[in-house]
Amino acid sequence: MNRLGNGIVDGARDALSRIAIPGLIMLVVYALIWISGDAVLIRVGTQMFINMVVVLGLYSFVGTSGVMSFGHISFMAIGAYAGALLTIPPAQKAVILPDLVHWLQVADVSTIPAALLAAGAAAIFALVMGVALMRLSGLAAGIATLAMIQIVFTVARNWDDVTRGTGSMLGVPTNTTLTSALIWALAILVVVVVFQRSRIGLRLQASREDPHAAAGVGINIYRERFIAFVLSAFIVGIGGFLHGQFVGVFSPDSFYLSLTFVTLAMLVVGGMTSVAGAVVGTVVISVVSEILQRVDQSVGITGMHEMGLSLIMLLFLILLPAGITGGRELMIRRDSFRRWRRGPRAGDGEGTAEGVSESAA
């Protein structure tokens, strides 16, 4: 029993050490935006935290399994549309979606249950698609997931009774604020770190490093990937719900290749194999993207934003393929917890930065 207790405590400390610095980065960025009081910065910051939820969800599959996915934005689309159908007032749905099935026509769900249900719809879609997709690896998996986003995009553009087709979904409640987006991002950070350090997550990371050796010691790679795929779909679905409840109006074009490229750039630039990389990459690309958009507007050169992000991603792939974090977690060393409990002693290096280190994922 004592061993079990020690194991739980050690596991909690390990998780906390991995959450602390990425969480602190989120809180510092939030504080700076909130103190500024600038409406434009608040809007950019809110979208940044929403994207962070999506990128953390993307990391929970791509980063832990090593299998590239170009189709996760399809889960975001499902989350956004499902959330809209659950939260738009029934009287308004009767006008904009007169042919909607009755049980959705009268549905009026509050924010948090609607977010979980919308994410559940994305997870169900992942359950169906994952049966076949998780048997693939490498280039085949990437092409298959690209087909997945094309399927969702095509269905959304043609299912007039549910999505309004090529028209925009209107009247979605705008409940996502800077604070609520931060809270969701922090909650998802905890979930992803717990999954990363779970038995499933560790086995999946082992298969990422050497799939043949992992299979040789009895790891069921298909099962571990399947679980991670469904979990990531659920998280990205929450991101889609938050996005829909932030912009209020969206169409199928909002969830296609452009957003796929941006979220992948965030993960690659930060460091594809670490939670800290997902957080750092989202912050960096959000800042750079906003600067490029403002330059684009002032100079009047169309496409500078996309070209700039493409160039940045290309440079990172060439010069820093492991990303800003080098694929490592930004962690507080375990012995720091003992020092905080007993206080500083001679020789502890008080006043130095030795308590903070980068440790392998």
GROMACS .gro file of C-alpha atoms in nm:
model
  361
    1MET     CA    1   0.000   0.000   0.000
    2ASN     CA    2   0.291   0.230   0.081
    3ARG     CA    3   0.443   0.158  -0.260
    4LEU     CA    4   0.112   0.239  -0.427
    5GLY     CA    5   0.091   0.567  -0.239
    6ASN     CA    6   0.447   0.659  -0.330
    7GLY     CA    7   0.379   0.571  -0.693
    8ILE     CA    8   0.073   0.798  -0.702
    9VAL     CA    9   0.266   1.083  -0.542
   10ASP     CA   10   0.559   1.041  -0.782
   11GLY     CA   11   0.321   1.027  -1.077
   12ALA     CA   12   0.146   1.345  -0.962
   13ARG     CA   13   0.480   1.524  -0.920
   14ASP     CA   14   0.593   1.412  -1.265
   15ALA     CA   15   0.271   1.536  -1.424
   16LEU     CA   16   0.290   1.865  -1.235
   17SER     CA   17   0.650   1.919  -1.344
   18ARG     CA   18   0.540   1.878  -1.708
   19ILE     CA   19   0.237   2.104  -1.670
   20ALA     CA   20   0.399   2.385  -1.473
   21ILE     CA   21   0.603   2.569  -1.738
   22PRO     CA   22   0.356   2.536  -2.032
   23GLY     CA   23   0.076   2.640  -1.794
   24LEU     CA   24   0.281   2.936  -1.673
   25ILE     CA   25   0.341   3.043  -2.035
   26MET     CA   26  -0.036   3.040  -2.093
   27LEU     CA   27  -0.103   3.245  -1.779
   28VAL     CA   28   0.168   3.502  -1.860
   29VAL     CA   29   0.035   3.550  -2.215
   30TYR     CA   30  -0.320   3.578  -2.079
   31ALA     CA   31  -0.211   3.839  -1.820
   32LEU     CA   32  -0.029   4.049  -2.081
   33ILE     CA   33  -0.332   4.050  -2.312
   34TRP     CA   34  -0.575   4.123  -2.029
   35ILE     CA   35  -0.363   4.409  -1.894
   36SER     CA   36  -0.336   4.566  -2.240
   37GLY     CA   37  -0.716   4.589  -2.268
   38ASP     CA   38  -0.680   4.611  -2.646
   39ALA     CA   39  -0.989   4.466  -2.817
   40VAL     CA   40  -0.787   4.340  -3.114
   41LEU     CA   41  -0.531   4.168  -2.892
   42ILE     CA   42  -0.809   4.010  -2.686
   43ARG     CA   43  -0.963   3.868  -3.002
   44VAL     CA   44  -0.626   3.740  -3.127
   45GLY     CA   45  -0.550   3.592  -2.784
   46THR     CA   46  -0.885   3.415  -2.767
   47GLN     CA   47  -0.827   3.257  -3.106
   48MET     CA   48  -0.476   3.162  -2.996
   49PHE     CA   49  -0.605   2.968  -2.693
   50ILE     CA   50  -0.868   2.799  -2.912
   51ASN     CA   51  -0.594   2.697  -3.155
   52MET     CA   52  -0.391   2.574  -2.859
   53VAL     CA   53  -0.671   2.332  -2.769
   54VAL     CA   54  -0.666   2.205  -3.129
   55VAL     CA   55  -0.286   2.174  -3.142
   56LEU     CA   56  -0.275   1.992  -2.807
   57GLY     CA   57  -0.535   1.752  -2.947
   58LEU     CA   58  -0.326   1.710  -3.260
   59TYR     CA   59  -0.019   1.641  -3.046
   60SER     CA   60  -0.201   1.372  -2.845
   61PHE     CA   61  -0.209   1.164  -3.164
   62VAL     CA   62   0.062   1.290  -3.399
   63GLY     CA   63   0.319   1.366  -3.131
   64THR     CA   64   0.277   1.046  -2.933
   65SER     CA   65   0.232   0.805  -3.226
   66GLY     CA   66   0.460   0.964  -3.486
   67VAL     CA   67   0.187   0.918  -3.750
   68MET     CA   68   0.118   1.239  -3.944
   69SER     CA   69  -0.245   1.344  -3.981
   70PHE     CA   70  -0.375   1.606  -4.223
   71GLY     CA   71  -0.738   1.540  -4.137
   72HIS     CA   72  -0.786   1.650  -3.777
   73ILE     CA   73  -0.953   1.975  -3.880
   74SER     CA   74  -1.246   1.755  -3.989
   75PHE     CA   75  -1.305   1.685  -3.616
   76MET     CA   76  -1.297   2.059  -3.557
   77ALA     CA   77  -1.565   2.108  -3.822
   78ILE     CA   78  -1.785   1.840  -3.664
   79GLY     CA   79  -1.744   1.999  -3.321
   80ALA     CA   80  -1.834   2.344  -3.454
   81TYR     CA   81  -2.145   2.231  -3.645
   82ALA     CA   82  -2.267   1.996  -3.372
   83GLY     CA   83  -2.220   2.272  -3.114
   84ALA     CA   84  -2.414   2.516  -3.331
   85LEU     CA   85  -2.706   2.276  -3.374
   86LEU     CA   86  -2.721   2.221  -2.997
   87THR     CA   87  -2.695   2.584  -2.885
   88ILE     CA   88  -2.874   2.799  -3.147
   89PRO     CA   89  -3.216   2.894  -3.003
   90PRO     CA   90  -3.496   2.670  -3.140
   91ALA     CA   91  -3.692   2.967  -3.278
   92GLN     CA   92  -3.392   3.075  -3.483
   93LYS     CA   93  -3.323   2.721  -3.605
   94ALA     CA   94  -3.680   2.702  -3.732
   95VAL     CA   95  -3.599   2.995  -3.961
   96ILE     CA   96  -3.249   2.912  -4.085
   97LEU     CA   97  -3.286   2.530  -4.084
   98PRO     CA   98  -3.656   2.460  -4.145
   99ASP     CA   99  -3.598   2.100  -4.256
  100LEU     CA  100  -3.381   2.000  -3.959
  101VAL     CA  101  -3.489   1.683  -3.777
  102HIS     CA  102  -3.727   1.755  -3.490
  103TRP     CA  103  -3.506   1.650  -3.197
  104LEU     CA  104  -3.230   1.881  -3.313
  105GLN     CA  105  -3.481   2.152  -3.398
  106VAL     CA  106  -3.596   2.173  -3.035
  107ALA     CA  107  -3.254   2.109  -2.875
  108ASP     CA  108  -3.132   2.391  -2.650
  109VAL     CA  109  -2.826   2.278  -2.452
  110SER     CA  110  -2.609   2.487  -2.220
  111THR     CA  111  -2.246   2.557  -2.304
  112ILE     CA  112  -2.043   2.292  -2.120
  113PRO     CA  113  -2.275   1.994  -2.193
  114ALA     CA  114  -2.298   2.111  -2.555
  115ALA     CA  115  -1.916   2.123  -2.578
  116LEU     CA  116  -1.886   1.767  -2.448
  117LEU     CA  117  -2.162   1.639  -2.677
  118ALA     CA  118  -2.010   1.812  -2.980
  119ALA     CA  119  -1.671   1.663  -2.895
  120GLY     CA  120  -1.841   1.326  -2.853
  121ALA     CA  121  -1.979   1.352  -3.207
  122ALA     CA  122  -1.625   1.408  -3.337
  123ALA     CA  123  -1.501   1.110  -3.131
  124ILE     CA  124  -1.774   0.886  -3.277
  125PHE     CA  125  -1.666   0.983  -3.628
  126ALA     CA  126  -1.306   0.899  -3.528
  127LEU     CA  127  -1.422   0.560  -3.397
  128VAL     CA  128  -1.567   0.478  -3.738
  129MET     CA  129  -1.276   0.613  -3.943
  130GLY     CA  130  -1.007   0.483  -3.710
  131VAL     CA  131  -1.097   0.117  -3.764
  132ALA     CA  132  -0.933   0.136  -4.106
  133LEU     CA  133  -0.702   0.436  -4.079
  134MET     CA  134  -0.506   0.317  -3.775
  135ARG     CA  135  -0.379   0.016  -3.967
  136LEU     CA  136  -0.184   0.252  -4.192
  137SER     CA  137   0.150   0.423  -4.132
  138GLY     CA  138   0.376   0.673  -4.304
  139LEU     CA  139   0.271   0.829  -4.634
  140ALA     CA  140  -0.037   0.605  -4.665
  141ALA     CA  141  -0.172   0.731  -4.331
  142GLY     CA  142  -0.117   1.094  -4.431
  143ILE     CA  143  -0.299   1.053  -4.762
  144ALA     CA  144  -0.586   0.866  -4.593
  145THR     CA  145  -0.636   1.140  -4.334
  146LEU     CA  146  -0.630   1.398  -4.613
  147ALA     CA  147  -0.915   1.203  -4.772
  148MET     CA  148  -1.099   1.220  -4.439
  149ILE     CA  149  -1.100   1.599  -4.433
  150GLN     CA  150  -1.219   1.602  -4.795
  151ILE     CA  151  -1.511   1.374  -4.703
  152VAL     CA  152  -1.625   1.600  -4.418
  153PHE     CA  153  -1.578   1.913  -4.630
  154THR     CA  154  -1.785   1.771  -4.916
  155VAL     CA  155  -2.064   1.650  -4.686
  156ALA     CA  156  -2.079   1.986  -4.507
  157ARG     CA  157  -2.107   2.171  -4.839
  158ASN     CA  158  -2.393   1.955  -4.961
  159TRP     CA  159  -2.600   1.870  -4.650
  160ASP     CA  160  -2.826   2.173  -4.676
  161ASP     CA  161  -3.081   2.052  -4.418
  162VAL     CA  162  -2.819   2.036  -4.141
  163THR     CA  163  -2.522   2.260  -4.231
  164ARG     CA  164  -2.688   2.511  -4.469
  165GLY     CA  165  -2.456   2.379  -4.739
  166THR     CA  166  -2.224   2.638  -4.890
  167GLY     CA  167  -2.401   2.910  -4.692
  168SER     CA  168  -2.284   3.026  -4.352
  169MET     CA  169  -2.414   2.888  -4.024
  170LEU     CA  170  -2.574   3.191  -3.859
  171GLY     CA  171  -2.683   3.287  -3.511
  172VAL     CA  172  -2.437   3.074  -3.314
  173PRO     CA  173  -2.413   3.207  -2.955
  174THR     CA  174  -2.079   3.378  -2.895
  175ASN     CA  175  -2.000   3.236  -2.553
  176THR     CA  176  -1.625   3.186  -2.593
  177THR     CA  177  -1.427   3.459  -2.419
  178LEU     CA  178  -1.055   3.505  -2.354
  179THR     CA  179  -1.095   3.366  -2.001
  180SER     CA  180  -1.308   3.067  -2.097
  181ALA     CA  181  -1.069   2.979  -2.382
  182LEU     CA  182  -0.777   2.990  -2.135
  183ILE     CA  183  -0.960   2.764  -1.887
  184TRP     CA  184  -1.036   2.509  -2.158
  185ALA     CA  185  -0.673   2.522  -2.279
  186LEU     CA  186  -0.542   2.462  -1.925
  187ALA     CA  187  -0.787   2.174  -1.873
  188ILE     CA  188  -0.686   2.013  -2.202
  189LEU     CA  189  -0.317   2.059  -2.112
  190VAL     CA  190  -0.374   1.852  -1.797
  191VAL     CA  191  -0.564   1.583  -1.990
  192VAL     CA  192  -0.292   1.555  -2.256
  193VAL     CA  193  -0.009   1.535  -2.001
  194VAL     CA  194  -0.193   1.266  -1.803
  195PHE     CA  195  -0.245   1.070  -2.125
  196GLN     CA  196   0.118   1.120  -2.227
  197ARG     CA  197   0.240   0.968  -1.899
  198SER     CA  198  -0.021   0.690  -1.888
  199ARG     CA  199   0.063   0.332  -1.984
  200ILE     CA  200  -0.111   0.376  -2.318
  201GLY     CA  201   0.077   0.698  -2.389
  202LEU     CA  202   0.414   0.552  -2.295
  203ARG     CA  203   0.357   0.242  -2.507
  204LEU     CA  204   0.254   0.463  -2.798
  205GLN     CA  205   0.569   0.674  -2.763
  206ALA     CA  206   0.774   0.353  -2.763
  207SER     CA  207   0.610   0.249  -3.089
  208ARG     CA  208   0.688   0.594  -3.230
  209GLU     CA  209   1.060   0.549  -3.161
  210ASP     CA  210   1.084   0.189  -3.286
  211PRO     CA  211   0.761   0.019  -3.401
  212HIS     CA  212   0.929  -0.315  -3.470
  213ALA     CA  213   1.086  -0.334  -3.123
  214ALA     CA  214   0.757  -0.223  -2.965
  215ALA     CA  215   0.564  -0.495  -3.148
  216GLY     CA  216   0.834  -0.743  -3.052
  217VAL     CA  217   0.775  -0.686  -2.679
  218GLY     CA  218   0.399  -0.730  -2.716
  219ILE     CA  219   0.269  -0.374  -2.763
  220ASN     CA  220  -0.054  -0.369  -2.963
  221ILE     CA  221   0.031  -0.068  -3.179
  222TYR     CA  222  -0.304  -0.065  -3.358
  223ARG     CA  223  -0.498  -0.049  -3.031
  224GLU     CA  224  -0.282   0.225  -2.879
  225ARG     CA  225  -0.304   0.438  -3.193
  226PHE     CA  226  -0.678   0.385  -3.210
  227ILE     CA  227  -0.728   0.507  -2.852
  228ALA     CA  228  -0.506   0.811  -2.911
  229PHE     CA  229  -0.690   0.888  -3.237
  230VAL     CA  230  -1.031   0.892  -3.066
  231LEU     CA  231  -0.902   1.099  -2.772
  232SER     CA  232  -0.743   1.352  -3.006
  233ALA     CA  233  -1.068   1.375  -3.205
  234PHE     CA  234  -1.257   1.450  -2.882
  235ILE     CA  235  -1.012   1.728  -2.789
  236VAL     CA  236  -1.008   1.882  -3.137
  237GLY     CA  237  -1.389   1.863  -3.136
  238ILE     CA  238  -1.387   2.082  -2.824
  239GLY     CA  239  -1.161   2.323  -3.012
  240GLY     CA  240  -1.412   2.331  -3.297
  241PHE     CA  241  -1.697   2.401  -3.056
  242LEU     CA  242  -1.503   2.688  -2.897
  243HIS     CA  243  -1.420   2.831  -3.240
  244GLY     CA  244  -1.782   2.821  -3.351
  245GLN     CA  245  -1.895   2.986  -3.027
  246PHE     CA  246  -1.629   3.253  -3.077
  247VAL     CA  247  -1.682   3.364  -3.437
  248GLY     CA  248  -2.062   3.312  -3.438
  249VAL     CA  249  -2.071   3.266  -3.817
  250PHE     CA  250  -1.880   3.003  -4.014
  251SER     CA  251  -1.899   2.789  -4.328
  252PRO     CA  252  -1.736   2.466  -4.450
  253ASP     CA  253  -1.452   2.674  -4.600
  254SER     CA  254  -1.355   2.774  -4.244
  255PHE     CA  255  -1.239   2.417  -4.174
  256TYR     CA  256  -1.027   2.318  -4.466
  257LEU     CA  257  -0.666   2.318  -4.586
  258SER     CA  258  -0.570   2.667  -4.466
  259LEU     CA  259  -0.649   2.590  -4.102
  260THR     CA  260  -0.490   2.246  -4.141
  261PHE     CA  261  -0.165   2.406  -4.251
  262VAL     CA  262  -0.165   2.665  -3.969
  263THR     CA  263  -0.223   2.412  -3.689
  264LEU     CA  264   0.041   2.176  -3.828
  265ALA     CA  265   0.285   2.468  -3.850
  266MET     CA  266   0.222   2.545  -3.483
  267LEU     CA  267   0.303   2.188  -3.383
  268VAL     CA  268   0.610   2.157  -3.608
  269VAL     CA  269   0.759   2.494  -3.512
  270GLY     CA  270   0.715   2.433  -3.140
  271GLY     CA  271   0.833   2.073  -3.141
  272MET     CA  272   0.619   1.785  -3.259
  273THR     CA  273   0.711   1.539  -2.984
  274SER     CA  274   0.644   1.747  -2.673
  275VAL     CA  275   0.346   1.906  -2.500
  276ALA     CA  276   0.555   2.216  -2.434
  277GLY     CA  277   0.626   2.234  -2.808
  278ALA     CA  278   0.254   2.244  -2.884
  279VAL     CA  279   0.207   2.537  -2.644
  280VAL     CA  280   0.519   2.731  -2.747
  281GLY     CA  281   0.454   2.676  -3.119
  282THR     CA  282   0.097   2.802  -3.091
  283VAL     CA  283   0.208   3.120  -2.916
  284VAL     CA  284   0.492   3.188  -3.162
  285ILE     CA  285   0.292   3.124  -3.478
  286SER     CA  286  -0.005   3.324  -3.345
  287VAL     CA  287   0.220   3.626  -3.285
  288VAL     CA  288   0.399   3.591  -3.621
  289SER     CA  289   0.069   3.535  -3.802
  290GLU     CA  290  -0.081   3.852  -3.656
  291ILE     CA  291   0.228   4.054  -3.754
  292LEU     CA  292   0.219   3.916  -4.109
  293GLN     CA  293  -0.151   3.993  -4.144
  294ARG     CA  294  -0.097   4.353  -4.036
  295VAL     CA  295   0.195   4.389  -4.278
  296ASP     CA  296  -0.021   4.233  -4.550
  297GLN     CA  297  -0.296   4.489  -4.486
  298SER     CA  298  -0.061   4.786  -4.472
  299VAL     CA  299   0.148   4.691  -4.777
  300GLY     CA  300  -0.141   4.552  -4.976
  301ILE     CA  301   0.043   4.243  -5.101
  302THR     CA  302  -0.209   3.960  -5.118
  303GLY     CA  303  -0.089   3.627  -4.980
  304MET     CA  304   0.203   3.760  -4.774
  305HIS     CA  305   0.058   3.596  -4.463
  306GLU     CA  306   0.047   3.249  -4.620
  307MET     CA  307   0.386   3.289  -4.787
  308GLY     CA  308   0.545   3.406  -4.463
  309LEU     CA  309   0.412   3.110  -4.262
  310SER     CA  310   0.523   2.871  -4.537
  311LEU     CA  311   0.874   3.016  -4.534
  312ILE     CA  312   0.896   2.997  -4.153
  313MET     CA  313   0.784   2.635  -4.150
  314LEU     CA  314   1.032   2.549  -4.428
  315LEU     CA  315   1.320   2.714  -4.240
  316PHE     CA  316   1.235   2.526  -3.921
  317LEU     CA  317   1.217   2.195  -4.106
  318ILE     CA  318   1.563   2.261  -4.250
  319LEU     CA  319   1.742   2.430  -3.959
  320LEU     CA  320   1.549   2.313  -3.651
  321PRO     CA  321   1.360   1.998  -3.748
  322ALA     CA  322   1.290   1.920  -3.381
  323GLY     CA  323   1.130   2.263  -3.328
  324ILE     CA  324   1.195   2.540  -3.077
  325THR     CA  325   1.187   2.303  -2.779
  326GLY     CA  326   1.396   2.040  -2.956
  327GLY     CA  327   1.117   1.790  -2.897
  328ARG     CA  328   1.184   1.807  -2.521
  329GLU     CA  329   0.956   1.895  -2.233
  330LEU     CA  330   1.022   2.215  -2.040
  331MET     CA  331   1.015   2.078  -1.688
  332ILE     CA  332   1.085   2.162  -1.325
  333ARG     CA  333   1.328   1.908  -1.184
  334ARG     CA  334   1.187   1.672  -0.924
  335ASP     CA  335   1.441   1.771  -0.658
  336SER     CA  336   1.299   2.123  -0.673
  337PHE     CA  337   0.985   1.998  -0.495
  338ARG     CA  338   1.196   1.869  -0.206
  339ARG     CA  339   1.377   2.203  -0.182
  340TRP     CA  340   1.050   2.394  -0.172
  341ARG     CA  341   0.929   2.176   0.117
  342ARG     CA  342   1.242   2.201   0.337
  343GLY     CA  343   1.355   2.548   0.227
  344PRO     CA  344   1.694   2.654   0.087
  345ARG     CA  345   2.014   2.514   0.230
  346ALA     CA  346   2.377   2.588   0.171
  347GLY     CA  347   2.495   2.443  -0.158
  348ASP     CA  348   2.147   2.422  -0.309
  349GLY     CA  349   2.232   2.692  -0.562
  350GLU     CA  350   1.977   2.937  -0.422
  351GLY     CA  351   1.915   3.218  -0.661
  352THR     CA  352   2.022   3.019  -0.965
  353ALA     CA  353   1.813   2.875  -1.246
  354GLU     CA  354   1.929   2.519  -1.193
  355GLY     CA  355   1.585   2.411  -1.074
  356VAL     CA  356   1.442   2.458  -1.420
  357SER     CA  357   1.565   2.228  -1.692
  358GLU     CA  358   1.474   2.074  -2.019
  359SER     CA  359   1.414   1.704  -1.986
  360ALA     CA  360   1.338   1.444  -2.250
  361ALA     CA  361   0.970   1.363  -2.300
   0.00000   0.00000   0.00000
